[in-house]
């Protein structure tokens, strides 16, 4: 969208929010942002493990009332947001 000149700042904000969702250890903050974008699934693959803090990614396993593990193999983990 940026290449075609359609970025009015929203994409930058959304990208920053995505970084926060993955990096924050504050589950309430993550849930608020997930709700803001109506996110249903959280994908964690090799790229996410390289880009984001492991403490932040680890929160998805620490709050089973908020996230359900729906798929896992040696390189991909997918959680459903409740």
PDB file of C-alpha atoms in Angstrom:
ATOM      1  CA  UNK A   1       0.000   0.000   0.000  1.00  0.00           C
ATOM      2  CA  UNK A   2       2.873   2.371   0.697  1.00  0.00           C
ATOM      3  CA  UNK A   3       4.264   1.788  -2.807  1.00  0.00           C
ATOM      4  CA  UNK A   4       1.007   3.077  -4.302  1.00  0.00           C
ATOM      5  CA  UNK A   5       0.849   6.060  -1.976  1.00  0.00           C
ATOM      6  CA  UNK A   6      -2.050   4.762   0.098  1.00  0.00           C
ATOM      7  CA  UNK A   7      -0.380   5.034   3.496  1.00  0.00           C
ATOM      8  CA  UNK A   8      -1.987   7.787   5.532  1.00  0.00           C
ATOM      9  CA  UNK A   9      -0.072   6.744   8.645  1.00  0.00           C
ATOM     10  CA  UNK A  10      -2.411   3.867   9.414  1.00  0.00           C
ATOM     11  CA  UNK A  11       0.006   1.195   8.156  1.00  0.00           C
ATOM     12  CA  UNK A  12       2.794   2.505  10.363  1.00  0.00           C
ATOM     13  CA  UNK A  13       0.491   2.511  13.370  1.00  0.00           C
ATOM     14  CA  UNK A  14      -0.738  -0.977  12.586  1.00  0.00           C
ATOM     15  CA  UNK A  15       2.841  -2.223  12.205  1.00  0.00           C
ATOM     16  CA  UNK A  16       3.806  -0.692  15.554  1.00  0.00           C
ATOM     17  CA  UNK A  17       0.751  -2.294  17.172  1.00  0.00           C
ATOM     18  CA  UNK A  18       1.718  -5.669  15.710  1.00  0.00           C
ATOM     19  CA  UNK A  19       5.203  -5.317  17.188  1.00  0.00           C
ATOM     20  CA  UNK A  20       3.627  -4.528  20.535  1.00  0.00           C
ATOM     21  CA  UNK A  21       1.273  -7.530  20.361  1.00  0.00           C
ATOM     22  CA  UNK A  22       4.194  -9.899  19.896  1.00  0.00           C
ATOM     23  CA  UNK A  23       6.729  -8.159  22.177  1.00  0.00           C
ATOM     24  CA  UNK A  24       4.741  -7.029  25.185  1.00  0.00           C
ATOM     25  CA  UNK A  25       4.643  -9.177  28.293  1.00  0.00           C
ATOM     26  CA  UNK A  26       1.531  -7.255  29.391  1.00  0.00           C
ATOM     27  CA  UNK A  27      -1.271  -9.589  28.328  1.00  0.00           C
ATOM     28  CA  UNK A  28      -3.943  -6.921  28.861  1.00  0.00           C
ATOM     29  CA  UNK A  29      -2.174  -4.626  26.406  1.00  0.00           C
ATOM     30  CA  UNK A  30      -1.870  -7.450  23.865  1.00  0.00           C
ATOM     31  CA  UNK A  31      -5.544  -8.387  24.230  1.00  0.00           C
ATOM     32  CA  UNK A  32      -6.634  -4.772  23.775  1.00  0.00           C
ATOM     33  CA  UNK A  33      -4.684  -4.496  20.519  1.00  0.00           C
ATOM     34  CA  UNK A  34      -5.861  -7.903  19.309  1.00  0.00           C
ATOM     35  CA  UNK A  35      -9.433  -6.744  19.932  1.00  0.00           C
ATOM     36  CA  UNK A  36      -8.802  -3.451  18.145  1.00  0.00           C
ATOM     37  CA  UNK A  37      -8.016  -5.361  14.944  1.00  0.00           C
ATOM     38  CA  UNK A  38     -10.420  -8.268  15.533  1.00  0.00           C
ATOM     39  CA  UNK A  39      -7.539 -10.737  15.400  1.00  0.00           C
ATOM     40  CA  UNK A  40      -8.672 -14.379  15.628  1.00  0.00           C
ATOM     41  CA  UNK A  41      -5.365 -16.199  15.142  1.00  0.00           C
ATOM     42  CA  UNK A  42      -1.768 -15.609  16.150  1.00  0.00           C
ATOM     43  CA  UNK A  43       0.874 -17.159  13.910  1.00  0.00           C
ATOM     44  CA  UNK A  44       4.355 -17.789  15.272  1.00  0.00           C
ATOM     45  CA  UNK A  45       6.880 -19.069  12.759  1.00  0.00           C
ATOM     46  CA  UNK A  46      10.596 -18.693  12.224  1.00  0.00           C
ATOM     47  CA  UNK A  47      10.320 -15.040  11.194  1.00  0.00           C
ATOM     48  CA  UNK A  48       8.333 -14.118  14.304  1.00  0.00           C
ATOM     49  CA  UNK A  49      10.885 -15.900  16.494  1.00  0.00           C
ATOM     50  CA  UNK A  50      13.666 -13.898  14.832  1.00  0.00           C
ATOM     51  CA  UNK A  51      11.909 -10.528  15.016  1.00  0.00           C
ATOM     52  CA  UNK A  52      10.236 -10.578  18.410  1.00  0.00           C
ATOM     53  CA  UNK A  53      11.245 -11.082  22.021  1.00  0.00           C
ATOM     54  CA  UNK A  54      10.778 -14.615  23.356  1.00  0.00           C
ATOM     55  CA  UNK A  55       9.297 -13.263  26.610  1.00  0.00           C
ATOM     56  CA  UNK A  56       6.578 -11.541  24.605  1.00  0.00           C
ATOM     57  CA  UNK A  57       5.874 -14.554  22.418  1.00  0.00           C
ATOM     58  CA  UNK A  58       5.797 -16.747  25.513  1.00  0.00           C
ATOM     59  CA  UNK A  59       2.747 -14.970  26.904  1.00  0.00           C
ATOM     60  CA  UNK A  60       0.508 -16.828  24.472  1.00  0.00           C
ATOM     61  CA  UNK A  61       1.236 -20.090  26.299  1.00  0.00           C
ATOM     62  CA  UNK A  62       0.954 -18.499  29.751  1.00  0.00           C
ATOM     63  CA  UNK A  63      -2.688 -17.435  29.435  1.00  0.00           C
ATOM     64  CA  UNK A  64      -4.682 -20.499  28.305  1.00  0.00           C
ATOM     65  CA  UNK A  65      -7.919 -18.702  29.135  1.00  0.00           C
ATOM     66  CA  UNK A  66      -7.147 -16.116  26.473  1.00  0.00           C
ATOM     67  CA  UNK A  67      -5.380 -18.196  23.810  1.00  0.00           C
ATOM     68  CA  UNK A  68      -5.944 -21.745  22.604  1.00  0.00           C
ATOM     69  CA  UNK A  69      -3.177 -23.673  20.894  1.00  0.00           C
ATOM     70  CA  UNK A  70      -4.750 -24.974  17.697  1.00  0.00           C
ATOM     71  CA  UNK A  71      -1.717 -26.062  15.675  1.00  0.00           C
ATOM     72  CA  UNK A  72       1.915 -26.816  16.322  1.00  0.00           C
ATOM     73  CA  UNK A  73       4.810 -28.451  14.516  1.00  0.00           C
ATOM     74  CA  UNK A  74       8.570 -28.003  14.749  1.00  0.00           C
ATOM     75  CA  UNK A  75       8.531 -24.558  13.129  1.00  0.00           C
ATOM     76  CA  UNK A  76       4.979 -23.160  13.379  1.00  0.00           C
ATOM     77  CA  UNK A  77       2.661 -22.497  16.290  1.00  0.00           C
ATOM     78  CA  UNK A  78      -0.831 -21.061  15.870  1.00  0.00           C
ATOM     79  CA  UNK A  79      -3.043 -19.814  18.684  1.00  0.00           C
ATOM     80  CA  UNK A  80      -6.694 -18.864  18.510  1.00  0.00           C
ATOM     81  CA  UNK A  81      -7.647 -15.740  20.445  1.00  0.00           C
ATOM     82  CA  UNK A  82     -10.634 -16.408  22.690  1.00  0.00           C
TER      83      UNK A  82
END
